[in-house]
Amino acid sequence: MKLKSFATGQWFESSDAGNPLPDAITGEPVAEISSEGLNFAAMADYARTTGGNNLRKHTFPQRAAMLTELAKYLGEHKADFYALSTSTGATRRDSWFDIDGGIGVLFVYGSKGRKEMPDGNTYIDGNPEFIGKSGSFVGQHIYVPLTGVAVHINAFNFPCWGMLEKLAPCLLAGMPAIVKPASSTAYLTEAVFRKMIESDILPEGAVQLISGRTGDLFDHLTCQDVVGFTGSKSTADMLRQHPNIIDKSIRFSAEADSINCSILGLDAQPGTPEFDLYIKEVLNEITTKAGQKCTAIRRIIVPESVSDAVIQALSEKLSEVRVGHPGLKETTMGALASLDQREEVRSRVAELVADNEIVYGDVENVEVHDADPAKGAFLGPVLLRSNDTSASGSVHNTEAFGPVSTILPYSNTTEAVQLANLGGGSLVGSIFSHDKDIIRELALGIAPWHGRVLIADRDCADESTGHGPALPQLVHGGPGRAGGGEEMGGIRGVLHYMQRTALQGSPASVSYSASGDEGMIQVPINE
Ligand code: NAP
């Protein structure tokens, strides 16, 4: 089966043979992929003219209602997506994060758009600034939708969520999108996308799909367009240096590698609830999606005095992990997305063992249940202990995108903060402690280097969503190595697809301009 693209309102199948996309479990091809022959300039043009204009005929709440309707529609068809998701190596639980998680983002933005955005296409930002002495000259910031197209380039690990978490704020803003999923798992993205088109909920031109490479698309972008990228730092660095991106100052937002950490507080000794919660969470982060999560805990920062106890507790739990066919409910960890990916993880572990030692697991051998270990991309969990926690240590610079994590011992809270921040900027860091002073020092110490900080203790354990899951209400992104971008985070994620403009003039004209849309809220001036 050749995956199709959806361009200028039609399904497009490339005439060339395409690259085979193997099933992560059997190695058999699930589909072939190629975008050869697509007219990328026409796609960009069609998005801007047909898609953008159609979307912006509606108001924020009307587009929010579309997102909710879409979420419901996709929810009705999710059994098909779950079936296909198994081929990516994902267990049912992994698929829940990807599929239900993605649909959940649509629901949240649907709700926020109705409740928190005005009935128009202009978003008023803050109060008027009174600049003239008599009040006849004022300034008012507004946000208006960009008139271009958003190009969404996604990573292989969340083929459904990755597409929907970018689309929800973008469509709500009134901007059309061209989605380019990572090739290896694009068959699941294509299936979800197909249902979106079938649903007929979104206006014509709102979304297009590239199954395959982006060709010369970047050459046709302008300053009204946005590129949202998720993937490796090296690809992000390459794409953001595209001459046209630089020349036209095109918005380029990246979510890249992140060597996230989780810190066990000095107070959280074995026997405390926080210690037990910590072991549970680290185990979860190593095994969910077989560690292929951008937010996964890569560095386990623990007090030196309890590092042996942590290794022992984690090793016991890891020995109970059942690696095997992801379609079976007894399986607790599925496969990596591809054999290539497994080779990639093995070579990253080879880099890590230069100055860290493996204390649990074996990258070459793993017992696999109900599947052929020679054909499937299986890899057992691997736990390391760092012998070099200094800035040059590989643990702070090497991302093994699989079920791999490293323990770093520390002696005092100041050192724990330093170790956390040596990741060079991360999506998320977590703190397990019940001591307010320790929490304060850790949280404020690591906050400048992290997009999100989870503080976990016995008081919030029942409702906590945990270290990994990125939530539509909260920032997903991080400084430095994490890409420097910001996605979701509630309404802020929508504003990313809009231009902030300062209107200046008399109160009447500023108010009139900002409220020109039918039903638009009034700027509260001179009251
Ligand atoms: P990748 O190899 O960098 O690919 C990412 C995306 O870029 C894919 O869609 C890929 O398409 C595309 N791409 C590659 N070269 C391109 C080019 N020249 N022009 C246009 N597009 C191009 O990363 P990956 O292996 O898919 O994902 C794994 C990485 O993503 C990990 O490092 C992980 O940390 C990171 N990640 C980060 C986040 C986050 O939110 N921060 C989330 C998930 C994953 P093809 O597949 O067709 O090559």
Tab-separated table of N, CA, C and O and ligand atoms in Angstrom, residues 153-158 161 165 180-184 212-214 218 229-236 238-239 255-258 293-294 341 399 401 427 476 482 487, ligand 1:
chain	number	residue	atom	x	y	z
A	153	ILE	N	6.206	19.763	10.998
A	153	ILE	CA	7.063	18.593	10.749
A	153	ILE	C	7.173	17.821	12.061
A	153	ILE	O	7.613	18.377	13.075
A	154	ASN	N	6.752	16.574	12.045
A	154	ASN	CA	6.625	15.827	13.304
A	154	ASN	C	7.593	14.659	13.426
A	154	ASN	O	8.101	14.156	12.429
A	155	ALA	N	7.813	14.221	14.660
A	155	ALA	CA	8.712	13.094	14.939
A	155	ALA	C	7.937	11.771	14.847
A	155	ALA	O	6.710	11.752	14.838
A	156	PHE	N	8.681	10.671	14.815
A	156	PHE	CA	8.053	9.367	14.576
A	156	PHE	C	7.351	8.798	15.803
A	156	PHE	O	6.526	7.903	15.688
A	157	ASN	N	7.689	9.315	16.985
A	157	ASN	CA	7.277	8.589	18.199
A	157	ASN	C	5.807	8.796	18.587
A	157	ASN	O	5.234	7.945	19.256
A	158	PHE	N	5.207	9.924	18.179
A	158	PHE	CA	3.781	10.132	18.456
A	158	PHE	C	3.073	10.499	17.154
A	158	PHE	O	2.778	11.672	16.909
A	161	TRP	N	-0.743	11.993	18.261
A	161	TRP	CA	-0.656	13.144	19.164
A	161	TRP	C	0.198	14.265	18.547
A	161	TRP	O	-0.161	15.445	18.607
A	165	GLU	N	-1.559	17.797	18.444
A	165	GLU	CA	-1.171	18.836	19.411
A	165	GLU	C	-0.717	20.105	18.700
A	165	GLU	O	-0.797	21.199	19.236
A	180	LYS	N	3.524	17.263	7.938
A	180	LYS	CA	4.493	16.316	7.389
A	180	LYS	C	4.929	15.386	8.538
A	180	LYS	O	5.741	15.742	9.389
A	181	PRO	N	4.368	14.178	8.588
A	181	PRO	CA	4.764	13.257	9.653
A	181	PRO	C	6.116	12.613	9.349
A	181	PRO	O	6.548	12.595	8.197
A	182	ALA	N	6.765	12.087	10.396
A	182	ALA	CA	7.993	11.320	10.178
A	182	ALA	C	7.626	10.078	9.383
A	182	ALA	O	6.572	9.470	9.602
A	183	SER	N	8.495	9.683	8.462
A	183	SER	CA	8.142	8.614	7.535
A	183	SER	C	7.841	7.292	8.238
A	183	SER	O	6.854	6.630	7.910
A	184	SER	N	8.679	6.896	9.212
A	184	SER	CA	8.608	5.510	9.704
A	184	SER	C	7.247	5.118	10.275
A	184	SER	O	6.872	3.956	10.228
A	212	GLY	N	5.929	11.726	2.971
A	212	GLY	CA	7.245	11.693	2.319
A	212	GLY	C	8.011	12.965	2.632
A	212	GLY	O	7.809	13.578	3.674
A	213	ARG	N	8.870	13.352	1.740
A	213	ARG	CA	9.746	14.503	1.995
A	213	ARG	C	9.077	15.827	1.618
A	213	ARG	O	8.084	15.843	0.920
A	214	THR	N	9.671	16.921	2.093
A	214	THR	CA	9.047	18.240	1.894
A	214	THR	C	9.496	18.933	0.598
A	214	THR	O	9.086	20.071	0.334
A	218	PHE	N	10.162	24.671	1.537
A	218	PHE	CA	10.747	25.771	2.300
A	218	PHE	C	11.072	26.982	1.413
A	218	PHE	O	11.076	28.109	1.887
A	229	PHE	N	8.552	22.460	14.189
A	229	PHE	CA	9.330	21.227	13.989
A	229	PHE	C	9.440	20.447	15.288
A	229	PHE	O	9.685	21.010	16.349
A	230	THR	N	9.307	19.131	15.201
A	230	THR	CA	9.641	18.244	16.316
A	230	THR	C	10.535	17.145	15.774
A	230	THR	O	10.210	16.518	14.768
A	231	GLY	N	11.639	16.917	16.460
A	231	GLY	CA	12.561	15.872	16.001
A	231	GLY	C	13.911	16.076	16.642
A	231	GLY	O	14.015	16.648	17.725
A	232	SER	N	14.935	15.616	15.954
A	232	SER	CA	16.261	15.674	16.568
A	232	SER	C	16.868	17.071	16.438
A	232	SER	O	16.510	17.839	15.532
A	233	LYS	N	17.788	17.354	17.327
A	233	LYS	CA	18.446	18.666	17.319
A	233	LYS	C	19.179	18.894	16.001
A	233	LYS	O	19.150	19.989	15.452
A	234	SER	N	19.808	17.828	15.490
A	234	SER	CA	20.595	18.020	14.263
A	234	SER	C	19.688	18.417	13.091
A	234	SER	O	20.041	19.309	12.315
A	235	THR	N	18.511	17.781	12.974
A	235	THR	CA	17.608	18.166	11.877
A	235	THR	C	17.088	19.589	12.112
A	235	THR	O	17.005	20.387	11.174
A	236	ALA	N	16.750	19.894	13.363
A	236	ALA	CA	16.260	21.248	13.682
A	236	ALA	C	17.300	22.294	13.287
A	236	ALA	O	16.975	23.298	12.646
A	238	MET	N	19.651	22.079	11.123
A	238	MET	CA	19.799	22.151	9.666
A	238	MET	C	18.640	22.953	9.046
A	238	MET	O	18.864	23.851	8.233
A	239	LEU	N	17.425	22.637	9.469
A	239	LEU	CA	16.261	23.282	8.846
A	239	LEU	C	16.159	24.765	9.194
A	239	LEU	O	15.769	25.579	8.361
A	255	GLU	N	11.007	21.698	18.754
A	255	GLU	CA	10.989	20.847	19.942
A	255	GLU	C	11.979	19.738	19.630
A	255	GLU	O	11.712	18.885	18.782
A	256	ALA	N	13.127	19.759	20.280
A	256	ALA	CA	14.168	18.803	19.896
A	256	ALA	C	14.536	17.886	21.054
A	256	ALA	O	13.771	17.747	21.992
A	257	ASP	N	15.712	17.255	20.943
A	257	ASP	CA	16.156	16.305	21.971
A	257	ASP	C	16.103	16.980	23.336
A	257	ASP	O	16.292	18.172	23.444
A	258	SER	N	15.937	16.192	24.345
A	258	SER	CA	15.936	16.770	25.679
A	258	SER	C	16.411	15.710	26.651
A	258	SER	O	15.888	14.604	26.672
A	293	LYS	N	10.135	8.783	24.260
A	293	LYS	CA	9.355	9.976	24.602
A	293	LYS	C	10.320	11.124	24.767
A	293	LYS	O	11.336	10.985	25.447
A	294	CYS	N	9.981	12.252	24.151
A	294	CYS	CA	10.880	13.399	24.260
A	294	CYS	C	10.993	13.859	25.700
A	294	CYS	O	11.960	14.507	26.072
A	341	GLN	N	16.067	2.367	14.352
A	341	GLN	CA	16.012	3.093	15.613
A	341	GLN	C	16.728	2.300	16.713
A	341	GLN	O	17.414	2.862	17.554
A	399	GLU	N	21.548	11.563	24.044
A	399	GLU	CA	20.175	11.100	24.198
A	399	GLU	C	20.030	9.735	23.533
A	399	GLU	O	20.096	9.611	22.312
A	401	PHE	N	17.414	7.380	22.626
A	401	PHE	CA	15.960	7.518	22.518
A	401	PHE	C	15.301	6.134	22.583
A	401	PHE	O	14.749	5.628	21.600
A	427	LEU	N	12.930	19.878	28.380
A	427	LEU	CA	11.479	20.027	28.327
A	427	LEU	C	10.881	19.964	29.723
A	427	LEU	O	9.978	20.712	30.071
A	476	HIS	N	4.667	23.164	26.610
A	476	HIS	CA	5.473	22.037	26.150
A	476	HIS	C	6.577	22.632	25.283
A	476	HIS	O	6.328	23.138	24.190
A	482	ALA	N	16.576	21.653	24.212
A	482	ALA	CA	15.184	21.243	23.970
A	482	ALA	C	14.580	21.952	22.762
A	482	ALA	O	13.440	21.670	22.388
A	487	GLU	N	5.200	25.002	22.728
A	487	GLU	CA	3.934	24.576	22.119
A	487	GLU	C	2.874	24.511	23.198
A	487	GLU	O	3.186	24.421	24.380
B	1	NAP	P1	14.388	13.457	12.946
B	1	NAP	O1	15.129	12.402	12.232
B	1	NAP	O2	15.078	14.720	13.242
B	1	NAP	O3	13.077	13.724	12.068
B	1	NAP	C1	12.100	14.622	12.497
B	1	NAP	C2	11.257	15.039	11.329
B	1	NAP	O4	12.046	15.813	10.433
B	1	NAP	C3	10.709	13.882	10.501
B	1	NAP	O5	9.417	14.186	10.080
B	1	NAP	C4	11.665	13.832	9.331
B	1	NAP	O6	11.108	13.242	8.191
B	1	NAP	C5	11.885	15.305	9.123
B	1	NAP	N1	13.044	15.626	8.324
B	1	NAP	C6	14.266	15.072	8.355
B	1	NAP	N2	15.068	15.673	7.452
B	1	NAP	C7	14.319	16.625	6.844
B	1	NAP	C8	14.564	17.575	5.815
B	1	NAP	N3	15.755	17.678	5.231
B	1	NAP	N4	13.567	18.398	5.439
B	1	NAP	C9	12.344	18.327	6.016
B	1	NAP	N5	12.050	17.433	6.990
B	1	NAP	C10	13.031	16.607	7.398
B	1	NAP	O7	13.811	12.945	14.336
B	1	NAP	P2	13.020	11.593	14.638
B	1	NAP	O8	14.005	10.492	14.539
B	1	NAP	O9	11.770	11.518	13.839
B	1	NAP	O10	12.570	11.831	16.126
B	1	NAP	C11	13.385	11.512	17.225
B	1	NAP	C12	13.875	12.742	17.899
B	1	NAP	O11	12.792	13.629	18.105
B	1	NAP	C13	14.444	12.482	19.262
B	1	NAP	O12	15.685	13.090	19.333
B	1	NAP	C14	13.485	13.152	20.231
B	1	NAP	O13	14.063	13.703	21.364
B	1	NAP	C15	12.876	14.201	19.409
B	1	NAP	N6	11.541	14.494	19.861
B	1	NAP	C16	11.325	15.668	20.486
B	1	NAP	C17	10.068	15.980	20.914
B	1	NAP	C18	9.783	17.265	21.609
B	1	NAP	O14	8.627	17.630	21.738
B	1	NAP	N7	10.781	17.969	22.053
B	1	NAP	C19	9.012	15.104	20.714
B	1	NAP	C20	9.276	13.911	20.081
B	1	NAP	C21	10.558	13.615	19.645
B	1	NAP	P3	11.496	11.743	7.742
B	1	NAP	O15	11.023	10.840	8.814
B	1	NAP	O16	10.770	11.575	6.461
B	1	NAP	O17	12.986	11.729	7.607
